[in-house]
Amino acid sequence: MKHKLISAMLCMTLATSCVDMDIAPKNIVTSESLLSNESGMDIYMARLYSYMPWEDFKYLSQWGFNFSGWLNAIGIDGTGEAMNRDGICRAFTGEDYAYWSTDGSKGNPFMLLRDANYLIENLPKYQGSYAEITYNHYLGEAYYVRATVFYAMARRFGGIPLVTKVIQYPGDGNLEVPRASEEETWDQVLADYDKAIELMMPNSPKSGYSNKYIALAFKSEAMLYAGSVAKYNETVTGRLTGLGAKTGVRVIGFDENRWQEASKKYFTEAYKAASEVIKSGVYSLYKKKWAANDPEAQYQNMVDMFSDLSNNPENIYVKEYTYPTSTHAYDSYNLPLTFKAPLNCGVCPTADFVELFDGFDRYPDGTLKVTTGNSPAEGNYVMYDSPMDYYKNAEPRLRAYVIFPGDVFKGKEIDIYAGVYTGSAPVKPLLSDYSYGSATTKYNHLSAYKEKPKTLYLSPKPKDQQEIVTLPDGSTMTAAGENGPFYEDGGSAMTGLLARKWLNPDPAFVPREGNSAQPFILMRYAEVLLNAAEAAVELSLAGVSSPDGTDMLSVATKAVNDIRERAGARLLTAALAGTTDSRDIVRKERRKELAFEHKTKWDLRRWRVNHYEGRDGFWGEQRDKDRFSNTTRYRFRGIYPFYSTETGKWFFDVCFNYTTAGDKDFGYTPLDYYFSIPGGEVSKSPVIDQQPNR
Amino acid sequence: MVMALLLMLIPTGVSAQNSVSVSGIVMDDTNEPVIGAAVMVKGTNIGVITDIDGHYTISAPANGILSFSYVGLKNKEEKVNGRTTINIIMATDSKMIDEVVVIGYGTQRRGSVTGAVSAVKGQDMIKTKNENPQNMLTGRIPGLRVWQKSSEPGTFNNSFDVRGMGAPLIIIDGIPRSTEEFQRLNAMDIDDISVLKDASAAIYGVRAANGVVLVTTKKGGAGKTEFSYNGSYTFQQPSRMPELCDPYESMTLFNEMSMNNINGGSWVFSEESFEAFRNGTRRTTDWNDLIISNVAPQTQHDISISGGTEKTKFYISMGYFYQEGIFRSGDLNYNKFNLRSNISTEIAKGIKFELGVSGISDERNTPYTSSQDIIRNYWRQGVLYPAYADPEGTMLNYNGLDMEQNTVAMMTADISGYKKYKQKYFQSSATLTADFGEYTPVLKGLTAKAMFSYDYRADNNEAFRKEYYQYAYDEQTGTYNQKVYNESSPSNMRREFYDKSQMLGQFTVNYDRTFNDVHHVGGVVGWEVQKRNGDNFYAVRDLAFSMPYLLAGVTEGQIGAMQTGNNDLYEQANEALIGRINYSFADRYLLEAQFRYDGSSKFAKGHQWGFFPSVSAGWRISEEPFFKSIDVLKFVNQLKLRASYGVLGDDGDLNYDWAMGYTYPSASGNMANGDYNGYSPGYIFGGKFVSAASPMALPNENITWFKSKTFDIGFDFEGWDGLLGVSFDYFNRLRTGRFARRTGALPTVVGATAPRENLDSDRQFGMELELTHRNKIGEVSYNLKGIATVTRQKYMTASEKGPWANSYDRWRNDNLTNRYQGVQFGYTSAGRYTSWNDIWNYYGFKERDILPGDYKYEDWNGDGEINGQDEHPFAFDQTPWLQFSLNAGLQWKNFDFNMLLQGSALGSMEYKEPLHEIWGKNGGGALTQFLDRWHPVDPKADPYDPSTVWTSGHYAYTGRWARTNSAFNRVSTAYLRLKSIELGYTFPKLKQIPNASLRVYANAYNLLTFTGVKFVDPEHPDDDLGRMYPLNKTYTLGVSLSF
């Protein structure tokens, strides 16, 4: 008995006494299982692509790459395209999360570079696992990622640390990499794009991956930036360049003897890359619904091109979303108030932006005409039967990008007006002075509104805080449209307009935060055409001949005309030439065509037209900067419909944004063309230089 | 020596001729029979044990002396004097010296304990009536700190540590188990809890650096089978819950906020708005009443049966518990079933087999919206819009509600869906014990024990989001508009399943023997292995219609996946060799040494094993002959000095830091809603979302546990037979090799996360004091126990957080190396602006819109300006350094009374968002506390007109909020509260059923609190920005019945 029990006891413990202590962690994946097969590579590449510094529905200029889609709005960064009620509406002078972050969940360029370099160094171990074209393509992707990161950093900071290998820690003695010169940096961007173009397949192995033409298209954009910076730094008073304090490296700008040559080289590369995409014939402008001389069809065609993804020949690279795994909330924040869900009206296009387009009456100085006189303060208001009447001749492209007051969106008429005028007709301009100096005068300060008997009705806020106006026939109407504008509430059409681009036009779609899944087009053929055109004109201006035998100026002329034709805009009357006028034609076209795509803010930077001295060129065309700015700040205008009870007609007033939420001005100095390096990074490292001008 | 041993074993010869047979009954002072008391003939080895009726029969010399002894009762001697019947009443022994204390891998007599070990009996714990045993420990054990953060049913939201050292290791019946399991124990099943606070925990090695809580559950005793029932009914009330103002007050506050504008203010709510509410044109909502119930029920019923024979003993119990939350819908609730069976039997001479089985099954139900979001929402909505679109209250309104969120819908599961959290625990252990002393006297004191345990836990969770519609009345048309509540659509179901198990095998050999009456030798050596596994998966589908099963799902966008955290998916093994040796001489000099040689699979090969030793010693001065010989010291019952030192380990949250590789899939916090407002951890290739793999931090093969060097010195004193007891400890723990990353030093260009290394060190030290007093005056017996603990943490070295721009920057923001922790920076008060004269005459720079009633901040650096540089250390944080309690128990006739006063000091809290200011729009967020403010007597008066007459209040004029990190907004959480008060009455015994006992009692929990904290409970944390579910006050009526 005793023995039995003791042996039973021993058995019980022995059964568990020999546990194996070498247990591989269950939740850790090795790099071999990722790099040695295609599905593993999908997972590896998914990480690289998830951190790509792409500006889409999850990027706000104010915040930078924190990959947050919260409050997302586009074009509100002091480019003049649009206004937004929140603090996120500010000039693009830096990003809260600098693209130099060490925070893993934010845009961390060095982490992404490490992952790309790791692939370049380790994929050769698994070369035997792949067909040669596949192997080359994956390597090409790594160079493409690196080029994308270097490019994103270069246009923010100038010269950057060029990390082109995996830094071993512990292991590598000297872990530091100083900033390279700006010229070396752009050369590296060029080299990495070229390597990617050489290695990658002409078609993406799967949608979402890159390919040769995608890399070529982005290369043309990057090189246009490099060429412009090299050239237009020279236009900034005192030349925009300098040496790092610690290293003596020319971390921003170009050497006095180098800029011209570098600029030509980069414009040449930009032209060559764009031209190769054009010549390939793979892409064309989207014209599925387009019909000549049919503004309605032309408008509908350009609405569809942002939502029709199936076989859209214009899309070169899109970032896709899918519900419910990976979504954004663009609709939720930017739909008209009519579809409140739960925030709204985040992108309100400005009158200044509208002024770029065809189809409006103008004063002699080219500004939008709303009165019978020769300036906004002169004459009487021109009366219209409906607000849409004012826009009836507007360029179809503008209508595709912007919701006009009274236009239809998602099956509903979008009700936008600023107020009701009960005084006698004809109506004199509401304000006496429309110049920049009186920009802060507001409608709700006018005696017509404040004193009795009042002739002007406005609403401070929507819904039950609308003022009610009794009409001559005894019926009532609210003092402002369903979508405002309201002078105390920014969640409305605070410029008198709302953006249409990117919004899901499907009436059946019920938006809420996190169920939007329309893709963002990061690169489309129209931009390649414009890149080619701009590079062509710049090369002609510099006296450089065509690098690939094509007739650069006729390529440029055709590019602009093709885009204008599709847009329903007036065609060029003469071929483009190597002149600044032609350059401005291309620039203005670019500003119009690529509005609300996160492109304009970069164009303004590379053209060096955002600071006061350069600001005449701010709009792509030449406009007198003092009309919308003083030496430090600048502002934008809205275009506000009013209803006149006596006539039963509508009139428009164009003035600086009068709503409390829209009372914003913007500032920009030459300093801002290069973002500052985060202070902590400079003080932490013995080799990282701050910008010499900061 | 051998002779001595033999002498001890051979019964002394006693002549039989004068013997008489004596019998009788031994009772204690409560007239209960004493079972198992030793009755000895003095001076001989003749002895018997009383039976289950307390009865004994012994043969003794007619002129001899009988001695009676029993643990916990005072020894008693009685001269036989020729009597044949001797009934004895033994008094309760006030000296606890012989009480048995549970320690690591064994027990010890209280008198020979040399470490800092405190214990509390189950029956004392339950004097605090609460659903969570942690809360029952509040104020009961010196050095054990408990904070209740919320009383939300089933969340057991508590913090719990020993001497501020971090979460302790929980051992239930000798097996490491989780805090969750401890929280869900049925308190009625707990026999005893002891806490190892110093190096005495070293026998638990790498997990014991924060102390060990040892829980022992009840076992059966030989004797008559006892059945007992405990039942209670509890009313819960929120302990301080802010309320919303009525519409007139809300509009007044909002008008004041709007008037509070130096550029000219105006009313946002006109007279007409006030009138509209007065004449009923507009309807208000009393959310306080619609959402919060003033009384929420809670019940508990337990049955236990225990008993057995000398050979086989059993304890079986069942418990049921139900608790409802304070939301009126009743959809926030919790229920729990407990089952326990502890059986032991002697299967052969000296061989005992024990089987312990326990099962817990619980279910926590909540509305789909979390409780803090429900509270957040109704505070924010304010009272100016009705909850229902129609006056009859049948259609939920959305018009005017911020984000169209109607809190009634959110709190009602039938409308908006629910979440269910179901947990099932199975715990089992089988033990064989062999007492070799039963076979041969040479091996007396030698026992061996083999134990095998298997535990299992399953979590089965559901989250059901239900689509619902809301309505708005359209005044223009006189009709109701229907609208789907956006965030609720489409209906969605998420199911989660977690599966965790633990196996443990233990083989120990114990030795315990006294030689020559003075040399006591004890020891244990053992081998322990443990294996743990965790696995899980979840599935999410949008539903075609609102049926709460996955089967109703649509195929688009369905998700099936698993969590890959280190506590979700794991397989771990531990092995350990343990040992302890005790020696004491004449109960005066006590020595103990113990070790654990601990191995863990969590480390890289070659780094898996560690050795953790400790030593402790005690000197019972009161046992010294010289001490006993001093007459003036006769009052001393016990005086002991003790000290301990040991090295313990902590593998904390070590995550395979030595391994190189990736975690997959990368996860984010808001994947369920498409990561629309955050980083999405993957990319779409070929039209499908491909999850990414994330590289881990750079590996560090050499990483190892950090070391805790723990020192404790203390004394225990008792005198005047219990009139005064004092126990004091000073403790100091130095931890080295704490994990940190050289993030500051690793150049950013490396592009990787720096590895964790054993870099940092800290020190936790403090003092503990316990005072006791026991007495009996007439028929009243009572006891008092006071406890105080103070503890603080100081970082000794901390890795660079820098870089620092300058030394001020470093002083202000580093806050680590050589710094005490838990200190807040902010502005101190210089009083209030009491009048315009005060404003005009007060020195320094002032903002131009200052008003009477505004806050004056101390110009700490004296530069005439209030800015960030005036912030300085001025308050503690929410973990108080000082804890104290006073427990009083009283017994008079059949009445018993117990009271626990408890409190803390040297802590502070900040009023966040809704508690700091009116946090809402259009009348929302106006909590009643904001009415107590400076404001002009005439509400229409211009506040900037110096002739305006003001009324003073707690807050400044509405809209002028104190800086959040100032003394006006961060307040001391020092409090003293009546944690528990209980009055019981035990009915007199009935002659017919003398074994039956019936007690009824009333108990109140958190009844009274004295504190400077306003609006919320001082323990209520500023977590969730002050919107966390409140603590509760409870009132309980209960009954205990046994027979």
Short mmCIF file of N, CA and C in Angstrom, two decimals, chain B residues 859-908:
data_model
loop_
_atom_site.label_atom_id
_atom_site.label_comp_id
_atom_site.label_asym_id
_atom_site.label_seq_id
_atom_site.Cartn_x
_atom_site.Cartn_y
_atom_site.Cartn_z
N ASP B 859 2.66 84.26 -8.04
CA ASP B 859 3.77 84.60 -8.94
C ASP B 859 5.02 83.97 -8.34
N TRP B 860 5.19 82.70 -8.61
CA TRP B 860 6.17 81.89 -7.88
C TRP B 860 7.60 82.36 -8.12
N ASN B 861 7.89 82.76 -9.36
CA ASN B 861 9.26 83.23 -9.62
C ASN B 861 9.38 84.74 -9.49
N GLY B 862 8.27 85.38 -9.12
CA GLY B 862 8.34 86.80 -8.79
C GLY B 862 8.67 87.72 -9.95
N ASP B 863 8.33 87.34 -11.18
CA ASP B 863 8.67 88.22 -12.29
C ASP B 863 7.51 89.12 -12.69
N GLY B 864 6.48 89.16 -11.86
CA GLY B 864 5.38 90.06 -12.15
C GLY B 864 4.43 89.56 -13.21
N GLU B 865 4.61 88.33 -13.63
CA GLU B 865 3.80 87.79 -14.71
C GLU B 865 3.47 86.34 -14.37
N ILE B 866 2.26 85.92 -14.73
CA ILE B 866 1.90 84.52 -14.47
C ILE B 866 2.05 83.76 -15.78
N ASN B 867 3.01 82.86 -15.83
CA ASN B 867 3.15 82.02 -17.02
C ASN B 867 3.71 80.67 -16.62
N GLY B 868 4.00 79.86 -17.60
CA GLY B 868 4.45 78.48 -17.36
C GLY B 868 5.59 78.37 -16.36
N GLN B 869 6.40 79.43 -16.26
CA GLN B 869 7.55 79.34 -15.36
C GLN B 869 7.14 79.45 -13.90
N ASP B 870 5.89 79.79 -13.64
CA ASP B 870 5.42 79.82 -12.25
C ASP B 870 4.92 78.46 -11.79
N GLU B 871 4.89 77.51 -12.71
CA GLU B 871 4.47 76.16 -12.30
C GLU B 871 5.59 75.55 -11.49
N HIS B 872 5.21 74.93 -10.41
CA HIS B 872 6.20 74.30 -9.55
C HIS B 872 5.54 73.11 -8.85
N PRO B 873 6.33 72.25 -8.25
CA PRO B 873 5.72 71.10 -7.58
C PRO B 873 4.80 71.58 -6.48
N PHE B 874 3.55 71.19 -6.53
CA PHE B 874 2.63 71.72 -5.51
C PHE B 874 1.64 70.70 -5.00
N ALA B 875 1.59 69.54 -5.58
CA ALA B 875 0.58 68.59 -5.11
C ALA B 875 1.05 67.17 -5.38
N PHE B 876 0.42 66.26 -4.67
CA PHE B 876 0.67 64.84 -4.92
C PHE B 876 -0.20 64.39 -6.08
N ASP B 877 -0.07 63.14 -6.47
CA ASP B 877 -0.96 62.68 -7.53
C ASP B 877 -2.05 61.80 -6.93
N GLN B 878 -2.70 61.03 -7.79
CA GLN B 878 -3.90 60.38 -7.30
C GLN B 878 -3.64 59.12 -6.48
N THR B 879 -2.38 58.76 -6.32
CA THR B 879 -2.06 57.64 -5.45
C THR B 879 -1.56 58.19 -4.13
N PRO B 880 -2.39 58.20 -3.09
CA PRO B 880 -1.98 58.82 -1.83
C PRO B 880 -0.82 58.05 -1.20
N TRP B 881 0.06 58.79 -0.57
CA TRP B 881 1.21 58.15 0.08
C TRP B 881 0.83 57.56 1.43
N LEU B 882 -0.15 58.14 2.06
CA LEU B 882 -0.46 57.75 3.43
C LEU B 882 -1.85 57.13 3.50
N GLN B 883 -1.94 55.99 4.14
CA GLN B 883 -3.22 55.30 4.31
C GLN B 883 -3.38 55.00 5.80
N PHE B 884 -4.60 55.12 6.28
CA PHE B 884 -4.81 54.80 7.70
C PHE B 884 -6.20 54.23 7.89
N SER B 885 -6.36 53.53 8.99
CA SER B 885 -7.67 52.97 9.27
C SER B 885 -7.79 52.68 10.76
N LEU B 886 -9.02 52.65 11.21
CA LEU B 886 -9.29 52.29 12.59
C LEU B 886 -10.49 51.35 12.59
N ASN B 887 -10.26 50.18 13.16
CA ASN B 887 -11.32 49.19 13.20
C ASN B 887 -11.75 48.99 14.64
N ALA B 888 -13.06 48.97 14.88
CA ALA B 888 -13.56 48.75 16.23
C ALA B 888 -14.58 47.63 16.20
N GLY B 889 -14.42 46.69 17.12
CA GLY B 889 -15.39 45.61 17.23
C GLY B 889 -15.91 45.57 18.66
N LEU B 890 -17.16 45.23 18.81
CA LEU B 890 -17.75 45.27 20.13
C LEU B 890 -18.77 44.16 20.24
N GLN B 891 -18.79 43.52 21.42
CA GLN B 891 -19.73 42.42 21.62
C GLN B 891 -20.42 42.65 22.96
N TRP B 892 -21.73 42.64 22.93
CA TRP B 892 -22.48 42.76 24.20
C TRP B 892 -23.66 41.83 24.12
N LYS B 893 -23.65 40.88 25.04
CA LYS B 893 -24.70 39.86 25.02
C LYS B 893 -24.83 39.28 23.61
N ASN B 894 -26.00 39.39 23.04
CA ASN B 894 -26.18 38.80 21.72
C ASN B 894 -25.93 39.79 20.60
N PHE B 895 -25.52 40.97 20.96
CA PHE B 895 -25.28 41.97 19.93
C PHE B 895 -23.81 42.02 19.57
N ASP B 896 -23.55 42.21 18.29
CA ASP B 896 -22.17 42.47 17.88
C ASP B 896 -22.16 43.69 16.98
N PHE B 897 -21.06 44.38 17.05
CA PHE B 897 -20.97 45.65 16.33
C PHE B 897 -19.57 45.77 15.78
N ASN B 898 -19.47 46.22 14.53
CA ASN B 898 -18.15 46.40 13.96
C ASN B 898 -18.14 47.65 13.11
N MET B 899 -17.04 48.38 13.19
CA MET B 899 -16.99 49.65 12.49
C MET B 899 -15.58 49.83 11.93
N LEU B 900 -15.49 50.26 10.69
CA LEU B 900 -14.18 50.49 10.09
C LEU B 900 -14.12 51.91 9.57
N LEU B 901 -13.22 52.69 10.15
CA LEU B 901 -12.95 54.04 9.64
C LEU B 901 -11.69 53.92 8.82
N GLN B 902 -11.67 54.58 7.68
CA GLN B 902 -10.52 54.38 6.82
C GLN B 902 -10.30 55.65 6.03
N GLY B 903 -9.06 55.90 5.66
CA GLY B 903 -8.81 57.12 4.90
C GLY B 903 -7.43 57.15 4.30
N SER B 904 -7.17 58.23 3.60
CA SER B 904 -5.85 58.40 3.01
C SER B 904 -5.50 59.87 3.02
N ALA B 905 -4.24 60.16 2.86
CA ALA B 905 -3.79 61.54 2.78
C ALA B 905 -2.58 61.59 1.87
N LEU B 906 -2.14 62.79 1.56
CA LEU B 906 -1.01 63.04 0.66
C LEU B 906 -1.30 62.52 -0.74
N GLY B 907 -2.48 62.85 -1.20
CA GLY B 907 -2.85 62.55 -2.59
C GLY B 907 -3.65 63.72 -3.11
N SER B 908 -3.84 63.77 -4.40
CA SER B 908 -4.67 64.84 -4.96
C SER B 908 -5.31 64.40 -6.25
#
